Coordinates of C-alpha atoms (C1' of nucleotides) in Angstrom, one line a residue:
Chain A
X1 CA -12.2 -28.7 -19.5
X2 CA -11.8 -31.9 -17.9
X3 CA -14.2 -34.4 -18.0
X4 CA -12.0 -36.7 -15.9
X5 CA -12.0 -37.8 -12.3
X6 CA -9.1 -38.6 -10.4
X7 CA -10.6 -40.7 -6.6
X8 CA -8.9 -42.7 -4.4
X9 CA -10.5 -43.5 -0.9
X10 CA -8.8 -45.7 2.0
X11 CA -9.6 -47.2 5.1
X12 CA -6.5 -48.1 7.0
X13 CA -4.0 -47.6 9.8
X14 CA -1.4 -45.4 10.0
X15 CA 1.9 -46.5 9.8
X16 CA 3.7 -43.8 11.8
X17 CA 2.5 -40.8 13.0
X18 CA 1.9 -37.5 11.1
X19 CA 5.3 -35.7 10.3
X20 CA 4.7 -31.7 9.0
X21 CA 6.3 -29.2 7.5
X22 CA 5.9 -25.8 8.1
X23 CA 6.8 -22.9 5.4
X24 CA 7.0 -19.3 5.0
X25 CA 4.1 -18.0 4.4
X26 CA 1.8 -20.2 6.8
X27 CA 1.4 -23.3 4.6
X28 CA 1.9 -26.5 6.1
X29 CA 2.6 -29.9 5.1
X30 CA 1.6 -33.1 6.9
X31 CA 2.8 -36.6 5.8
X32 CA 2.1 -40.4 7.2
X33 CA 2.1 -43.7 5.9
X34 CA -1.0 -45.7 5.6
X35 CA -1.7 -49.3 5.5
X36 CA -4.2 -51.6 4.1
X37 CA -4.2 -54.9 3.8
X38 CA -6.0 -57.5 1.5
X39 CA -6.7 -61.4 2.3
X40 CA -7.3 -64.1 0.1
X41 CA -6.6 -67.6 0.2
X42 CA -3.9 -69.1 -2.5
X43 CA -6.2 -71.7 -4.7
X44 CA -3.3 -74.0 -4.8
X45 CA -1.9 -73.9 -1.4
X46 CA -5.2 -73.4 0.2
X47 CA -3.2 -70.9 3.1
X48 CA -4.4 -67.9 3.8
X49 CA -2.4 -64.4 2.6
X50 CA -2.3 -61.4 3.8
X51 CA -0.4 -58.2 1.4
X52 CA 0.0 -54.8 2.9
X53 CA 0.2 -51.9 0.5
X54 CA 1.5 -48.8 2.1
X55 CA 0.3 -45.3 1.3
X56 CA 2.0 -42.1 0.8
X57 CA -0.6 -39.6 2.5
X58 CA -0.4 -36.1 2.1
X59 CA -2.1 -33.2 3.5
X60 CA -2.1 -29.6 3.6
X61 CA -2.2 -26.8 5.8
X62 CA -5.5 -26.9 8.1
X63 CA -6.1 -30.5 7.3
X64 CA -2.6 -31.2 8.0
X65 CA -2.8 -29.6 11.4
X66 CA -5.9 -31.4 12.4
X67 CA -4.7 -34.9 11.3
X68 CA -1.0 -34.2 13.6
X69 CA -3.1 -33.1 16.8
X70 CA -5.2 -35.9 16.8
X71 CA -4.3 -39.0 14.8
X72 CA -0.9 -41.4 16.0
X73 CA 0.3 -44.2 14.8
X74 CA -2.0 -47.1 14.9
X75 CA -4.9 -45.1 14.1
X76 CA -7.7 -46.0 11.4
X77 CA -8.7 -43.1 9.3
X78 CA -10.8 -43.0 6.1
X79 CA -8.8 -40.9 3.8
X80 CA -10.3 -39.0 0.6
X81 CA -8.2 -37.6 -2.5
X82 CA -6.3 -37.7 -5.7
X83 CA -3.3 -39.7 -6.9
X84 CA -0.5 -37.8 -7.9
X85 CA 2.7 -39.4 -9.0
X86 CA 5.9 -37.0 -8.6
X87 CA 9.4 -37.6 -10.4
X88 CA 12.7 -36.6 -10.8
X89 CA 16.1 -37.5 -12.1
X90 CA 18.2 -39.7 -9.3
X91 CA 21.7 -39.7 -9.2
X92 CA 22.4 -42.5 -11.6
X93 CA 20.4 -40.3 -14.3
X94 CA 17.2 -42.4 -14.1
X95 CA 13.6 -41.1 -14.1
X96 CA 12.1 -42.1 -10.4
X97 CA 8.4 -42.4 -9.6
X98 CA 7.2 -41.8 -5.8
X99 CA 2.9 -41.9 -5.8
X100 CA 1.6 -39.8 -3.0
X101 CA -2.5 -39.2 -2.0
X102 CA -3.3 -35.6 -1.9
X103 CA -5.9 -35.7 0.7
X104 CA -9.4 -33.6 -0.2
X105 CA -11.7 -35.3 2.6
X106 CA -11.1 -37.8 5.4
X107 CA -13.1 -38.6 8.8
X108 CA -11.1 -40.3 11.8
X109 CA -12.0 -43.8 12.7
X110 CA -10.2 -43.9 15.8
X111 CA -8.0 -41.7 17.5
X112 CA -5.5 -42.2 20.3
X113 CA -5.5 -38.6 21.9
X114 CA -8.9 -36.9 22.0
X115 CA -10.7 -35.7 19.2
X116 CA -14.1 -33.4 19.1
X117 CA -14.7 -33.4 15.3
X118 CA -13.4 -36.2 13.5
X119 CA -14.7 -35.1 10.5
X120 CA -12.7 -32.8 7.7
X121 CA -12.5 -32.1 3.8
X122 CA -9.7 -29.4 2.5
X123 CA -13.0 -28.4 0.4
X124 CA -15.5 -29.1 3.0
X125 CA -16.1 -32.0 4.4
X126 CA -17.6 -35.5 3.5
X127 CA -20.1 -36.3 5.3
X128 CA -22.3 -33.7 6.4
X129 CA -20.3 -30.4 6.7
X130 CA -19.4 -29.5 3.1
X131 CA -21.1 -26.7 3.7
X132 CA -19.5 -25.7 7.0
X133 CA -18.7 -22.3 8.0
X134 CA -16.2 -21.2 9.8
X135 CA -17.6 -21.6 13.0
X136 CA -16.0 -25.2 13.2
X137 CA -12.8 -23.6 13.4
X138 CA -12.4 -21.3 16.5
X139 CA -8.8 -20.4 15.6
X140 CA -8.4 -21.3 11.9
X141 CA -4.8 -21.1 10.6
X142 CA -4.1 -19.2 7.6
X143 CA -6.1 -20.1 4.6
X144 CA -3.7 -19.9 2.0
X145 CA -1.6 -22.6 -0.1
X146 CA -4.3 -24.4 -1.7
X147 CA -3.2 -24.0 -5.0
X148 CA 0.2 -22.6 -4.7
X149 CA 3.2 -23.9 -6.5
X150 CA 5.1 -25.4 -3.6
X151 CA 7.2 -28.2 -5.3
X152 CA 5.7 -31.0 -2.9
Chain B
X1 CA -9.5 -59.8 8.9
X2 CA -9.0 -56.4 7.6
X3 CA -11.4 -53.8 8.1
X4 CA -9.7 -51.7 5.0
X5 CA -10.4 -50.0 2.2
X6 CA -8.3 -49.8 -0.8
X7 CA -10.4 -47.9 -3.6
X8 CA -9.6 -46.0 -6.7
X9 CA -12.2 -44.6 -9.2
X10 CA -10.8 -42.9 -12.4
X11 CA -12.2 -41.3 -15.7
X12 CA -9.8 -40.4 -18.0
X13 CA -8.8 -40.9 -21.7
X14 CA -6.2 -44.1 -22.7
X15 CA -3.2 -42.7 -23.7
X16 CA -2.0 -45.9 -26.2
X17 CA -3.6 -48.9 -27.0
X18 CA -4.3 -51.6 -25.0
X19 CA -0.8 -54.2 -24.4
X20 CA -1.6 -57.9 -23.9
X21 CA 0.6 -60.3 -22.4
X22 CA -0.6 -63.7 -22.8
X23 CA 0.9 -66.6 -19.9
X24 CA 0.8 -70.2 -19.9
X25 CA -2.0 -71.5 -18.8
X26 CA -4.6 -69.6 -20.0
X27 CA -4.3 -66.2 -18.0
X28 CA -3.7 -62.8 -19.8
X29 CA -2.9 -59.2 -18.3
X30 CA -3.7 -55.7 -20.2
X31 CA -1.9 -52.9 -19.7
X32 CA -2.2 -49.6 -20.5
X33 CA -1.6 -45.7 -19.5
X34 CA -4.9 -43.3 -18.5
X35 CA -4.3 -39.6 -18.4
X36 CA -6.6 -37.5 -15.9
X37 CA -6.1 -33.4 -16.2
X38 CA -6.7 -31.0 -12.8
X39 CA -7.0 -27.5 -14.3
X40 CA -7.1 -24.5 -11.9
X41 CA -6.2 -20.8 -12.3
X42 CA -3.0 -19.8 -10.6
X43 CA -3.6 -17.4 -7.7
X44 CA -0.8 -15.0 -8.5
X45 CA -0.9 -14.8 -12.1
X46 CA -4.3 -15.5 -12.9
X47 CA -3.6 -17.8 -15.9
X48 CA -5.3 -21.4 -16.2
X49 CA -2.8 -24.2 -15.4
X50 CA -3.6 -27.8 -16.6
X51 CA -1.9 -31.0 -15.0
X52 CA -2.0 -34.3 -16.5
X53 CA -1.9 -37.1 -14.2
X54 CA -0.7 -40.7 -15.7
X55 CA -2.2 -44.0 -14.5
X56 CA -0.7 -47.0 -15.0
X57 CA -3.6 -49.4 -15.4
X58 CA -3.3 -53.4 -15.4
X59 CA -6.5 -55.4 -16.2
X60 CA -6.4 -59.3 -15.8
X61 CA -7.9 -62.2 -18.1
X62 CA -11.2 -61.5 -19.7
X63 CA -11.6 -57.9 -18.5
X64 CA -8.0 -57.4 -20.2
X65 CA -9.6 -59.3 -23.6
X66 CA -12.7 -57.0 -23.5
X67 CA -10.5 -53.9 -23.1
X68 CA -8.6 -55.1 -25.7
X69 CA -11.0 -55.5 -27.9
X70 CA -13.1 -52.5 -27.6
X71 CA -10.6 -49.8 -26.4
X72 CA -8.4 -47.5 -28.8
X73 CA -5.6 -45.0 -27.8
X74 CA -7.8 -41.9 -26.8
X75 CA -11.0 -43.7 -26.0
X76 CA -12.6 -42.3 -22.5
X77 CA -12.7 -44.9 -19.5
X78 CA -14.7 -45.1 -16.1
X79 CA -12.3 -47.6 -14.2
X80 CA -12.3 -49.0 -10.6
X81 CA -9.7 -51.0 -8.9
X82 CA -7.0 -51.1 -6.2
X83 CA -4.1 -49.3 -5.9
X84 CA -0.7 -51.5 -5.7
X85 CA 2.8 -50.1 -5.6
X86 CA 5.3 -52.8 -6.9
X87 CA 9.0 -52.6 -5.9
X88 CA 12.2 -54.0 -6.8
X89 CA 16.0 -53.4 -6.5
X90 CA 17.2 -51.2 -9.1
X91 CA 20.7 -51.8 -10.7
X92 CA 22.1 -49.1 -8.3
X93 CA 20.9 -50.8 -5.3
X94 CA 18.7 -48.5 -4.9
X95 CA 14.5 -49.7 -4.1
X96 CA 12.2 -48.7 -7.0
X97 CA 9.0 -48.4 -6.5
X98 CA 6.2 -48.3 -9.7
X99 CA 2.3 -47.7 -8.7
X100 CA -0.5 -49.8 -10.5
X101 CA -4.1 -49.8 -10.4
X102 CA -5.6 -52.8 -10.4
X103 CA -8.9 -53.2 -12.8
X104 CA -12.1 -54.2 -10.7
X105 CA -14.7 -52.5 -12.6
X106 CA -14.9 -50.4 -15.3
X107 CA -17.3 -49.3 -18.3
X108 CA -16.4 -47.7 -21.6
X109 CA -17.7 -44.5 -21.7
X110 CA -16.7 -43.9 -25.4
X111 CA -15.2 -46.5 -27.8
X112 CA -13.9 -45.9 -31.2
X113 CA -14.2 -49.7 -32.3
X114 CA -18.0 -51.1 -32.1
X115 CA -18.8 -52.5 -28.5
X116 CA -21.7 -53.9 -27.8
X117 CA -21.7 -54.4 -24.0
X118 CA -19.1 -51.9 -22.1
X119 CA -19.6 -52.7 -19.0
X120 CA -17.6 -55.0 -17.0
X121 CA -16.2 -56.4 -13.5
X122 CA -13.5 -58.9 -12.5
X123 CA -15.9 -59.5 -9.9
X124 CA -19.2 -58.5 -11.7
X125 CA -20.0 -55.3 -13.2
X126 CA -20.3 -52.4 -11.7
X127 CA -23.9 -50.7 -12.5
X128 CA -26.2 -53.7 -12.1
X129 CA -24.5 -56.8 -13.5
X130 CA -22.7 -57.3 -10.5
X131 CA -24.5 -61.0 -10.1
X132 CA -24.5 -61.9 -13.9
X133 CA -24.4 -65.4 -14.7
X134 CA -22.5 -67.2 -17.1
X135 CA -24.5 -66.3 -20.0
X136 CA -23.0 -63.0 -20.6
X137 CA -20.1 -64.8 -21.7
X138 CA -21.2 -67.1 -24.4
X139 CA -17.5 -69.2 -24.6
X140 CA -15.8 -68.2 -21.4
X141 CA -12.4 -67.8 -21.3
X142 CA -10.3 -70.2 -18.3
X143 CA -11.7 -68.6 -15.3
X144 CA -8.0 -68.4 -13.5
X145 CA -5.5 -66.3 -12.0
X146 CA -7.7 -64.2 -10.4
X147 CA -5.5 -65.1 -7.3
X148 CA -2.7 -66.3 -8.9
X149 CA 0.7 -65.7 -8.0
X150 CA 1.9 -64.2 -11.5
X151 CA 5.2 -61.7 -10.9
X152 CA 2.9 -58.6 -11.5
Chain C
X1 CA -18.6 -35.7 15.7
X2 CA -19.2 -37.7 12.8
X3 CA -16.6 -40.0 12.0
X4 CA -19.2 -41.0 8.9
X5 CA -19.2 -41.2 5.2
X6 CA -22.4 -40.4 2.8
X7 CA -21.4 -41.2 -0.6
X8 CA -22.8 -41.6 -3.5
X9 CA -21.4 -41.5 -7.6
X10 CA -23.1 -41.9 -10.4
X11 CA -23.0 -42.0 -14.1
X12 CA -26.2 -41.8 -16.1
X13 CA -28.2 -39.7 -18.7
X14 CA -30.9 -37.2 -17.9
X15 CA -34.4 -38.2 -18.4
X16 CA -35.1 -34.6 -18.6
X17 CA -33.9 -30.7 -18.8
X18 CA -32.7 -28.9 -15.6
X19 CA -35.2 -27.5 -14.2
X20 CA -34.3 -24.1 -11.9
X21 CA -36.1 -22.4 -9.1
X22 CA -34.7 -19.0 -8.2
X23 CA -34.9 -17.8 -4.6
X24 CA -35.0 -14.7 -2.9
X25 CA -32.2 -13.5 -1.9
X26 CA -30.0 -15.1 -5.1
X27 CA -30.1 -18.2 -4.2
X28 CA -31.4 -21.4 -6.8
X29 CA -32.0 -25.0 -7.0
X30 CA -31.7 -27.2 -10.5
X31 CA -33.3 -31.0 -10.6
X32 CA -33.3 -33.3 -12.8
X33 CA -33.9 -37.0 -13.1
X34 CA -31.2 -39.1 -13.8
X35 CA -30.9 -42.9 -15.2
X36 CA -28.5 -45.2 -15.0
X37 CA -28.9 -49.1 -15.9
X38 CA -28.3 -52.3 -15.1
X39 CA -28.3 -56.0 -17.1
X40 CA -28.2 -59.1 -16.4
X41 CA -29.1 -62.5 -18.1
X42 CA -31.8 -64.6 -16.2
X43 CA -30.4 -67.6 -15.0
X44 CA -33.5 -69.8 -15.7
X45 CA -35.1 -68.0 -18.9
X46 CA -31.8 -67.1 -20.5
X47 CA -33.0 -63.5 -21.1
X48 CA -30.8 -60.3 -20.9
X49 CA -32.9 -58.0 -18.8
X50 CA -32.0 -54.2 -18.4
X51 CA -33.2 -52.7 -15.5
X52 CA -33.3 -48.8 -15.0
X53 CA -33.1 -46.6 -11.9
X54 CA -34.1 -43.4 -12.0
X55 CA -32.5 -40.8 -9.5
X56 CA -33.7 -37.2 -8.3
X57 CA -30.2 -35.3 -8.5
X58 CA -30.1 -32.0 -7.1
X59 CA -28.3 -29.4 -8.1
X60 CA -27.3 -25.9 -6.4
X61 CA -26.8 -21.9 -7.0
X62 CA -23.6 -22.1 -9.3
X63 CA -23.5 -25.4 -9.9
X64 CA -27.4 -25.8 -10.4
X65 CA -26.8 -22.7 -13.2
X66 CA -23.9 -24.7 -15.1
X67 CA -25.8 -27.3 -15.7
X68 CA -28.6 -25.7 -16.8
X69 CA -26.6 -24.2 -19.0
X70 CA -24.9 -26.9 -20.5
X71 CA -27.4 -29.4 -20.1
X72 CA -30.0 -31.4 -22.0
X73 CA -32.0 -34.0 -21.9
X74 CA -30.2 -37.2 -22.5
X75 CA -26.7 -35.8 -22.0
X76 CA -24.1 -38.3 -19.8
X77 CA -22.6 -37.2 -16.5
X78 CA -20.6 -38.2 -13.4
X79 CA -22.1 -37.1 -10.5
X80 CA -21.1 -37.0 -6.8
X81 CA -23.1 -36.3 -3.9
X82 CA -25.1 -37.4 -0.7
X83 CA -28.0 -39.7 -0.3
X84 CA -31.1 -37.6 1.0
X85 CA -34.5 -38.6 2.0
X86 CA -36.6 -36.0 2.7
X87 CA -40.3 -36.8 4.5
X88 CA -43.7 -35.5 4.6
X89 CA -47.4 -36.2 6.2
X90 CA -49.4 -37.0 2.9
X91 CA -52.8 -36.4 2.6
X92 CA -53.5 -39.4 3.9
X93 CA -51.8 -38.9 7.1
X94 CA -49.1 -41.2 6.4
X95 CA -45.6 -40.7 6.1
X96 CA -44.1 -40.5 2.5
X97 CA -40.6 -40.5 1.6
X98 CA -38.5 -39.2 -1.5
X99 CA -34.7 -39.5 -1.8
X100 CA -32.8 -37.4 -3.4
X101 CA -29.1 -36.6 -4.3
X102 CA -27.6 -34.2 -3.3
X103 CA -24.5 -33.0 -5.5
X104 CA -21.5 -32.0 -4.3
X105 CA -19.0 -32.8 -7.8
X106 CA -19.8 -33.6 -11.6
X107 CA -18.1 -33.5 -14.3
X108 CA -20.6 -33.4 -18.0
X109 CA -19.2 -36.7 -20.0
X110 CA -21.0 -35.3 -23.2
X111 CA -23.4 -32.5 -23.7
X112 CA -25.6 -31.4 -26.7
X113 CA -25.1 -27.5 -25.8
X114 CA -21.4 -26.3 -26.3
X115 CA -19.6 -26.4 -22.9
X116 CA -16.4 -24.6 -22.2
X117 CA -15.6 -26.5 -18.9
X118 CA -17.3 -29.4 -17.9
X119 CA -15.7 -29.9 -14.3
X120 CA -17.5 -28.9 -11.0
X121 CA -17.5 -29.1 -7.8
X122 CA -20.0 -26.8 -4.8
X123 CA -16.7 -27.6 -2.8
X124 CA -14.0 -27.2 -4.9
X125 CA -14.1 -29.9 -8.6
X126 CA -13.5 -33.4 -8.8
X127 CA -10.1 -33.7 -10.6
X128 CA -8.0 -31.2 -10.0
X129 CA -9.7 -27.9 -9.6
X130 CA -10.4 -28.9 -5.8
X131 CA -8.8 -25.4 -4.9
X132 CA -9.8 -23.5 -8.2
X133 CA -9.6 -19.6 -6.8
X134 CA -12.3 -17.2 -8.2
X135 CA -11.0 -16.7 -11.4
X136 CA -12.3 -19.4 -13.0
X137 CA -15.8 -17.7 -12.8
X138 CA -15.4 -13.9 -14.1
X139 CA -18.8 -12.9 -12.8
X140 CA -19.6 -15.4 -10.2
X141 CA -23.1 -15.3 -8.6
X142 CA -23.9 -15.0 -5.3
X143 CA -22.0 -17.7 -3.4
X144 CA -25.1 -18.4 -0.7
X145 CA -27.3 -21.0 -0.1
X146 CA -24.6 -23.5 0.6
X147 CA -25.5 -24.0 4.4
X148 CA -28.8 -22.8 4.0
X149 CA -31.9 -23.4 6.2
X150 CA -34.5 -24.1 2.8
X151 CA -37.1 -26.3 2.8
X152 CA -35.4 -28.7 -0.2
Chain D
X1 CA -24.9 -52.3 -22.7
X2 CA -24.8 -49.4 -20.2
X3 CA -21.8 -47.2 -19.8
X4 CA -23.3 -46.3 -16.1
X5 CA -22.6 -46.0 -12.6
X6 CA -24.6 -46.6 -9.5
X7 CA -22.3 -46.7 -6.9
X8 CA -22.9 -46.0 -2.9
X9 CA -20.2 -45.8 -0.3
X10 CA -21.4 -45.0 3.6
X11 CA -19.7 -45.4 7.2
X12 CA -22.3 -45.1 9.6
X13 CA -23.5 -46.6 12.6
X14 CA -26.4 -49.8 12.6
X15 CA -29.7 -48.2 14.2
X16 CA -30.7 -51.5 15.0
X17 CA -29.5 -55.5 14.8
X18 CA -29.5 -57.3 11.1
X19 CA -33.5 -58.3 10.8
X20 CA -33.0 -61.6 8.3
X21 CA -35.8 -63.5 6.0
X22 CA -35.1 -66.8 5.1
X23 CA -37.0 -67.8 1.6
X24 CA -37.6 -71.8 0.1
X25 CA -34.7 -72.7 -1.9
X26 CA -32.1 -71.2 0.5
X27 CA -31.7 -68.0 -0.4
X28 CA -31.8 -64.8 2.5
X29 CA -31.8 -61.3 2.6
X30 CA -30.9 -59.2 6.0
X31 CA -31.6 -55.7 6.5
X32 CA -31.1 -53.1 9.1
X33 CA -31.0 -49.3 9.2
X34 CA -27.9 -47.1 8.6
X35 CA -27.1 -44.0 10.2
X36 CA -24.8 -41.2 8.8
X37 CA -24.3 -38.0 10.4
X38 CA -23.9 -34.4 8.6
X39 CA -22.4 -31.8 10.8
X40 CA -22.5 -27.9 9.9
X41 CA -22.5 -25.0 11.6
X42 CA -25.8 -22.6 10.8
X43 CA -24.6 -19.5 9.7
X44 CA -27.2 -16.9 10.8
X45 CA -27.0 -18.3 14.3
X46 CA -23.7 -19.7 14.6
X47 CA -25.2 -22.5 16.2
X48 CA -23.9 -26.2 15.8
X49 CA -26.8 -28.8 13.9
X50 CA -26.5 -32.1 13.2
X51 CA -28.6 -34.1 11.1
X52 CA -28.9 -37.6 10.6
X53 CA -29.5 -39.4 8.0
X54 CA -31.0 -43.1 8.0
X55 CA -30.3 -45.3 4.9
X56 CA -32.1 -48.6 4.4
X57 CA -29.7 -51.4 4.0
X58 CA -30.1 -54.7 2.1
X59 CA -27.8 -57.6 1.9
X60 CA -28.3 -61.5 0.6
X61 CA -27.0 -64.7 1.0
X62 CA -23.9 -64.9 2.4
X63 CA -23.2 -61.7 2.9
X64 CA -26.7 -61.3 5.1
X65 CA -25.8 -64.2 7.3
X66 CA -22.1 -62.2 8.2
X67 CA -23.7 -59.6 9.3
X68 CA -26.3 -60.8 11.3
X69 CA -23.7 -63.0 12.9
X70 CA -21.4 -60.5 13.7
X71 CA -22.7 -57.1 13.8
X72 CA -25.2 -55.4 16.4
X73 CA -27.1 -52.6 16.6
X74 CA -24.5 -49.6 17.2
X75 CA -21.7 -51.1 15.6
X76 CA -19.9 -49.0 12.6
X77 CA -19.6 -50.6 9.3
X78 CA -18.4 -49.6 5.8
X79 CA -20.9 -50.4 3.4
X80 CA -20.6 -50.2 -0.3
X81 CA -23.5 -51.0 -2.6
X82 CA -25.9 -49.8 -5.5
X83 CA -29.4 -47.5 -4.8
X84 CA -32.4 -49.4 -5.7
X85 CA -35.8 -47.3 -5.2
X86 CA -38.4 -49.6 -5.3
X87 CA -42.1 -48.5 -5.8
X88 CA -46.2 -49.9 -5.0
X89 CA -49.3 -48.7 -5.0
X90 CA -50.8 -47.0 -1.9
X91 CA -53.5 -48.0 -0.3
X92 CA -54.9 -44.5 -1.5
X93 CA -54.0 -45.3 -5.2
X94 CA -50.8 -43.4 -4.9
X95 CA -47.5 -44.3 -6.0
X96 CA -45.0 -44.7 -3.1
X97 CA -41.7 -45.6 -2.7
X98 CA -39.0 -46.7 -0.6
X99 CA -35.4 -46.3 -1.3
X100 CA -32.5 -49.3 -0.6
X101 CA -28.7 -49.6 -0.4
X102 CA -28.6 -53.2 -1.8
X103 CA -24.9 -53.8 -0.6
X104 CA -22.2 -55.2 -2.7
X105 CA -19.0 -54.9 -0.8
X106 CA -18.7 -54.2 2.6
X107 CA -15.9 -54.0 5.8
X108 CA -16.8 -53.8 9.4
X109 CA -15.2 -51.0 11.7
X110 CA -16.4 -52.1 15.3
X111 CA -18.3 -55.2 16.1
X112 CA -19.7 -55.7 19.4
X113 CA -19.8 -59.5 18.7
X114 CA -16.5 -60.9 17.7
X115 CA -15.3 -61.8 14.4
X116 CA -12.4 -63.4 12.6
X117 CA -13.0 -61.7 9.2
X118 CA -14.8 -58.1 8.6
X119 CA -14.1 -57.9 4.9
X120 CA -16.7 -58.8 2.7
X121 CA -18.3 -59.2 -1.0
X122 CA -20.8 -60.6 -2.7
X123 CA -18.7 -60.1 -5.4
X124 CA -15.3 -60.7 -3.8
X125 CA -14.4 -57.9 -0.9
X126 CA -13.3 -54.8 -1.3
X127 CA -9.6 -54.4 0.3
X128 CA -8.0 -57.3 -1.4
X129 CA -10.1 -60.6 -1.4
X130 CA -11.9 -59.6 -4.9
X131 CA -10.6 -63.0 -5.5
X132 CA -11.0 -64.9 -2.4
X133 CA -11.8 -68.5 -3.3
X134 CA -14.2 -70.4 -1.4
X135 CA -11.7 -71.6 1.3
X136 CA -12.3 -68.5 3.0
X137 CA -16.3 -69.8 3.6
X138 CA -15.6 -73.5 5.6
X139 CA -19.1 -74.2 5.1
X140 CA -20.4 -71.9 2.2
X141 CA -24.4 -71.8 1.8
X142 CA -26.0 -72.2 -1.2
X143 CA -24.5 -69.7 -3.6
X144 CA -28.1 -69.2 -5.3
X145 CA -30.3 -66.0 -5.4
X146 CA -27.9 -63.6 -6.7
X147 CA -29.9 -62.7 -9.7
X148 CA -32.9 -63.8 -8.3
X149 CA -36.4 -62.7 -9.1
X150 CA -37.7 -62.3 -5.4
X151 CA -40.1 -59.4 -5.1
X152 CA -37.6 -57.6 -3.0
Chain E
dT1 C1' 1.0 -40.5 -24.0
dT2 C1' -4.9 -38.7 -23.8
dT3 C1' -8.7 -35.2 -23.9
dT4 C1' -11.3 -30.2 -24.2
Chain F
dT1 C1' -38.0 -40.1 -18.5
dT2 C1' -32.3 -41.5 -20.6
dT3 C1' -28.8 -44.4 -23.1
dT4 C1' -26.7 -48.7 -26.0

DNA sequence: TTTT
DNA sequence: TTTT
């Protein structure tokens, strides 16, 4: 089935630093903001113009553990994943859109507090380790949640 | 400035037809919703879930004429762009925020009105026409509002 | 370590069959060329030219087996994967290169054989079968070879 | 025409400074190698490998005379481009071949040399300068050899 | 609202 | 060697 591909890959700084969620079971949540930033100069004015667009990262469980030890805010990460657009009804009875990234790869770009491997993917990694045992993680944290129906 | 990354890559099937708006001026803006499906089979109860994601894709100018032109409700895509969250004040008060991909690139990978040449890019195509010249496009359209300042 | 990115997507048509090699121990290898195009109109002569570039894409254990199965010569697909040069002493005592790409995600865009999912990933699928438990493949082969020391 | 995709991301490291050919008629071409690293753990002996991978990078014009200006050999850069294998006769009679990134977009990560602006591409950048008119380029070279016929 |  |  499918035939479809669903991408989105960033380069940018994060806003705030990694908030997670914890829930029974062992699954974890981990949520930041990301920015990036495009330039251009306005052909009338001739000034230069900077836009931020900020990012609604998400990441799970091992991925989301790694990213809160190691990245803070003010940190550039290249991020990997899907779109996903969540809605519900608000109070006034109107639909409401929030657009998240469900990370599936990233690789740190710089990190504030020490960092050994820098490199991750929730379904092996990007650059080199998709194939990576679990030797890379001495202590790994429950493997569960991937595809479980939490309503995040 | 910079040193960002704002990239999205989708292939999905167009879920209506192609909506032009045409602005003074010469500029033009296409619109139109792409559906992407994630199927996996649920852990606990072994049965095959599918998830439709919905895009809301804008295309500018001549890419928006050529995807006009060529692309029907349930044709399949390849498209490339940015990803840009719009906001504004709903009636409540309340911010609302509505997520767009911008069109950079994109080729047709299946049309159901003729198309001769489906491949395209705002900024030169994406497989190997990225430095095309001009005579690809026999009676240009006004090259504007690439950087224009249009409320969208 | 790391902290890199080794990307590569394509969309193109085989030149050719899959062609498998079985190993001992279960696991296997598919390759198969792949071609993807790119025009342009000269500037001085006026000319369209189409240019083709022809990729080795290689393919592994169950994903090298799906495509083999669904595969034919001149069917479409997205492919994802690493850039890989592998050398050699030739005859001559000189070095010789070939690159090759290394999959990682596909997804068939049209296929000659009848196909009952055409989504894929070594690592989990592109769109939204990232975390697709075992189910999805009722008698799964061997799952080796993913890290594994041969000489391809 | 087409329907294809050749696309190339990388973040990796420069193994050496941007080498640059000048030709008659203005136009240039840089080039310097690319390093990406692939990290795994081996899992009959447990033991950590890293291998690295060198791409060939080639950039033009404009976009050649950015890098050489601000980028060194070490420095990390985000590079975005198309593969182009490109082959000649042997000495011995055999065919041989050499594969290129020939870069379209690109954003640096760490320059050694300083720089005002790290987002680049030949077809408008990346991040959010696809449309960046020519005021961002005081003193623009010759836009020429973009689809040039040079033997490279 | 698409597709298999 | 593919495809339009």
């Amino acid at each position: 089935m499918s035939g479809t591909l669903n991408k989105v890959m960033l380069i940018g700084h994060l806003g705030d630093d990694v908030k997670m969620h914890y829930f029974e079971g062992g699954n974890s949540i981990g949520r930041f903001p990301l920015a990036t930033n495009e330039t251009y100069v306005n052909r009338q004015t001739g000034e230069r113009v900077t836009n931020t667009e900020w990012h609604n990262i998400v990441v799970r469980n091992k991925a989301a553990e790694v990213c809160e030890k190691y990245l803070s805010k003010g940190d550039k990460i290249y991020v990997e994943g899907r779109i996903k657009t969540r809605q519900w009804q608000g109070d006034d009875g109107n639909t409401r859109y929030s657009t998240e990234i469900q990370v599936t790869d990233f690789t740190f770009l710089s990190t504030k507090k020490e960092s050994g491997d820098n490199n991750f993917s929730q379904a092996g990694p990007s650059s080199s380790t998709e194939n990576r045992p679990a030797g890379n993680n001495p202590t790994p944290p429950q493997d569960t949640g991937e595809d479980d129906d939490l309503p995040f």
